Amino acid sequence: MVRFLLKLFLTVSCLIFFKTTVWSVEQTVVYFAFQYGIQDTGSPAPVVGQTDSYLSTLETKHGSLKGNRQVSPKVLSFDFYKTNGSVASGFGLEVHSYKKKYTFENDPSQVDISAVGFLYGLNFYYRG
């Protein structure tokens, strides 16, 4: 009988302890990331994209492009958010950039193309 009461007491006390303890963690998270990869600028973007006419027009005058249309964009990301239990909210910033030189087969002409993009947004997370 004593063993049963002891087990019952420990079980009930553990249930009460874990039931009333709040396990949420409140913290601020700062996240930096540097990413890179390969992007094909010769293919149109899905849904909204069209094939370009600028380089195609230059190709008719100067000959076809040497090399390929792939670029290597670099992306720097910054995220800041505050968590409260299973919910987090904050904001994020990203800077994208690439630079590419194109040369033509028929003459020494070249085209330098560069792009810089700045993206920002509000972030909401649920960790369920």
mmCIF file of C-alpha atoms in Angstrom:
data_model
loop_
_atom_site.group_PDB
_atom_site.id
_atom_site.type_symbol
_atom_site.label_atom_id
_atom_site.label_comp_id
_atom_site.label_asym_id
_atom_site.label_seq_id
_atom_site.Cartn_x
_atom_site.Cartn_y
_atom_site.Cartn_z
ATOM 1 C CA MET A 1 0.000 0.000 0.000
ATOM 2 C CA VAL A 2 2.845 2.368 0.831
ATOM 3 C CA ARG A 3 4.540 1.640 -2.496
ATOM 4 C CA PHE A 4 1.309 2.320 -4.353
ATOM 5 C CA LEU A 5 0.792 5.640 -2.550
ATOM 6 C CA LEU A 6 4.429 6.615 -3.182
ATOM 7 C CA LYS A 7 4.099 5.835 -6.906
ATOM 8 C CA LEU A 8 0.803 7.706 -7.063
ATOM 9 C CA PHE A 9 2.305 10.711 -5.247
ATOM 10 C CA LEU A 10 5.329 10.813 -7.592
ATOM 11 C CA THR A 11 3.144 10.458 -10.674
ATOM 12 C CA VAL A 12 0.733 13.193 -9.588
ATOM 13 C CA SER A 13 3.549 15.527 -8.515
ATOM 14 C CA CYS A 14 5.321 15.034 -11.858
ATOM 15 C CA LEU A 15 2.092 15.744 -13.725
ATOM 16 C CA ILE A 16 1.489 18.890 -11.691
ATOM 17 C CA PHE A 17 5.097 20.034 -12.019
ATOM 18 C CA PHE A 18 5.275 19.544 -15.785
ATOM 19 C CA LYS A 19 1.752 20.867 -16.278
ATOM 20 C CA THR A 20 2.409 24.180 -14.524
ATOM 21 C CA THR A 21 5.898 24.716 -15.888
ATOM 22 C CA VAL A 22 5.958 26.919 -18.963
ATOM 23 C CA TRP A 23 8.333 25.523 -21.577
ATOM 24 C CA SER A 24 8.288 28.490 -23.911
ATOM 25 C CA VAL A 25 11.597 30.106 -24.640
ATOM 26 C CA GLU A 26 11.729 33.798 -25.417
ATOM 27 C CA GLN A 27 14.790 34.754 -27.378
ATOM 28 C CA THR A 28 16.016 37.092 -30.059
ATOM 29 C CA VAL A 29 17.583 35.461 -33.100
ATOM 30 C CA VAL A 30 19.929 37.147 -35.566
ATOM 31 C CA TYR A 31 20.828 35.147 -38.654
ATOM 32 C CA PHE A 32 23.437 36.002 -41.290
ATOM 33 C CA ALA A 33 23.979 33.934 -44.431
ATOM 34 C CA PHE A 34 26.109 34.158 -47.542
ATOM 35 C CA GLN A 35 24.938 32.137 -50.517
ATOM 36 C CA TYR A 36 26.096 31.653 -54.071
ATOM 37 C CA GLY A 37 25.155 29.506 -57.000
ATOM 38 C CA ILE A 38 24.495 29.453 -60.718
ATOM 39 C CA GLN A 39 21.612 31.104 -62.534
ATOM 40 C CA ASP A 40 20.830 30.748 -66.221
ATOM 41 C CA THR A 41 19.880 34.172 -67.606
ATOM 42 C CA GLY A 42 19.145 32.731 -71.037
ATOM 43 C CA SER A 43 15.988 30.958 -69.914
ATOM 44 C CA PRO A 44 12.824 32.980 -69.380
ATOM 45 C CA ALA A 45 11.386 33.197 -65.881
ATOM 46 C CA PRO A 46 8.378 30.937 -65.264
ATOM 47 C CA VAL A 47 4.910 32.493 -65.641
ATOM 48 C CA VAL A 48 5.985 36.143 -66.116
ATOM 49 C CA GLY A 49 9.144 35.763 -68.155
ATOM 50 C CA GLN A 50 9.807 36.483 -71.771
ATOM 51 C CA THR A 51 12.894 35.769 -73.797
ATOM 52 C CA ASP A 52 15.155 38.799 -73.898
ATOM 53 C CA SER A 53 15.618 40.881 -77.000
ATOM 54 C CA TYR A 54 18.635 43.000 -76.017
ATOM 55 C CA LEU A 55 21.352 40.349 -76.335
ATOM 56 C CA SER A 56 19.492 38.664 -79.189
ATOM 57 C CA THR A 57 19.564 41.940 -81.131
ATOM 58 C CA LEU A 58 23.284 42.325 -80.445
ATOM 59 C CA GLU A 59 23.888 38.748 -81.605
ATOM 60 C CA THR A 60 22.374 39.483 -85.006
ATOM 61 C CA LYS A 61 24.799 42.383 -85.454
ATOM 62 C CA HIS A 62 28.012 41.058 -83.812
ATOM 63 C CA GLY A 63 27.656 37.277 -84.042
ATOM 64 C CA SER A 64 26.735 34.733 -81.398
ATOM 65 C CA LEU A 65 27.879 35.028 -77.806
ATOM 66 C CA LYS A 66 31.028 33.292 -76.649
ATOM 67 C CA GLY A 67 30.462 31.198 -73.565
ATOM 68 C CA ASN A 68 27.160 30.599 -71.846
ATOM 69 C CA ARG A 69 24.482 32.781 -70.284
ATOM 70 C CA GLN A 70 25.024 31.531 -66.742
ATOM 71 C CA VAL A 71 25.884 33.969 -63.971
ATOM 72 C CA SER A 72 26.999 33.350 -60.397
ATOM 73 C CA PRO A 73 24.889 35.523 -58.111
ATOM 74 C CA LYS A 74 26.004 36.205 -54.577
ATOM 75 C CA VAL A 75 23.376 36.657 -51.874
ATOM 76 C CA LEU A 76 23.882 38.202 -48.443
ATOM 77 C CA SER A 77 20.967 37.585 -46.069
ATOM 78 C CA PHE A 78 20.139 39.063 -42.685
ATOM 79 C CA ASP A 79 17.194 37.908 -40.564
ATOM 80 C CA PHE A 80 16.154 39.267 -37.195
ATOM 81 C CA TYR A 81 13.266 37.833 -35.259
ATOM 82 C CA LYS A 82 12.019 37.395 -31.730
ATOM 83 C CA THR A 83 10.546 34.122 -30.582
ATOM 84 C CA ASN A 84 7.920 33.764 -27.921
ATOM 85 C CA GLY A 85 7.060 30.142 -27.372
ATOM 86 C CA SER A 86 6.128 28.583 -30.673
ATOM 87 C CA VAL A 87 5.592 31.889 -32.512
ATOM 88 C CA ALA A 88 8.279 34.150 -33.955
ATOM 89 C CA SER A 89 8.110 37.379 -35.913
ATOM 90 C CA GLY A 90 10.672 39.741 -37.345
ATOM 91 C CA PHE A 91 12.103 40.998 -40.606
ATOM 92 C CA GLY A 92 14.613 39.962 -43.216
ATOM 93 C CA LEU A 93 16.889 41.734 -45.694
ATOM 94 C CA GLU A 94 18.703 40.281 -48.709
ATOM 95 C CA VAL A 95 21.115 41.747 -51.226
ATOM 96 C CA HIS A 96 21.618 39.887 -54.524
ATOM 97 C CA SER A 97 24.291 40.812 -57.046
ATOM 98 C CA TYR A 98 26.059 39.478 -60.099
ATOM 99 C CA LYS A 99 28.283 40.746 -62.875
ATOM 100 C CA LYS A 100 29.014 39.154 -66.255
ATOM 101 C CA LYS A 101 30.970 40.111 -69.377
ATOM 102 C CA TYR A 102 29.736 38.847 -72.719
ATOM 103 C CA THR A 103 31.899 38.818 -75.850
ATOM 104 C CA PHE A 104 30.905 38.055 -79.405
ATOM 105 C CA GLU A 105 32.444 35.774 -82.023
ATOM 106 C CA ASN A 106 32.560 38.125 -85.032
ATOM 107 C CA ASP A 107 34.144 41.197 -83.438
ATOM 108 C CA PRO A 108 35.852 42.265 -80.202
ATOM 109 C CA SER A 109 32.743 43.988 -78.838
ATOM 110 C CA GLN A 110 31.726 43.171 -75.315
ATOM 111 C CA VAL A 111 28.746 43.819 -73.091
ATOM 112 C CA ASP A 112 29.024 44.129 -69.318
ATOM 113 C CA ILE A 113 25.834 43.267 -67.479
ATOM 114 C CA SER A 114 25.406 43.608 -63.743
ATOM 115 C CA ALA A 115 22.438 43.419 -61.436
ATOM 116 C CA VAL A 116 21.826 44.304 -57.815
ATOM 117 C CA GLY A 117 18.642 43.415 -55.998
ATOM 118 C CA PHE A 118 17.506 44.437 -52.538
ATOM 119 C CA LEU A 119 14.722 42.410 -50.945
ATOM 120 C CA TYR A 120 13.044 42.964 -47.611
ATOM 121 C CA GLY A 121 10.099 41.454 -45.835
ATOM 122 C CA LEU A 122 8.317 40.682 -42.614
ATOM 123 C CA ASN A 123 8.769 37.125 -41.399
ATOM 124 C CA PHE A 124 6.363 35.123 -39.286
ATOM 125 C CA TYR A 125 7.184 31.629 -38.065
ATOM 126 C CA TYR A 126 5.235 28.995 -36.214
ATOM 127 C CA ARG A 127 7.119 26.149 -34.591
ATOM 128 C CA GLY A 128 4.378 23.705 -33.775
#
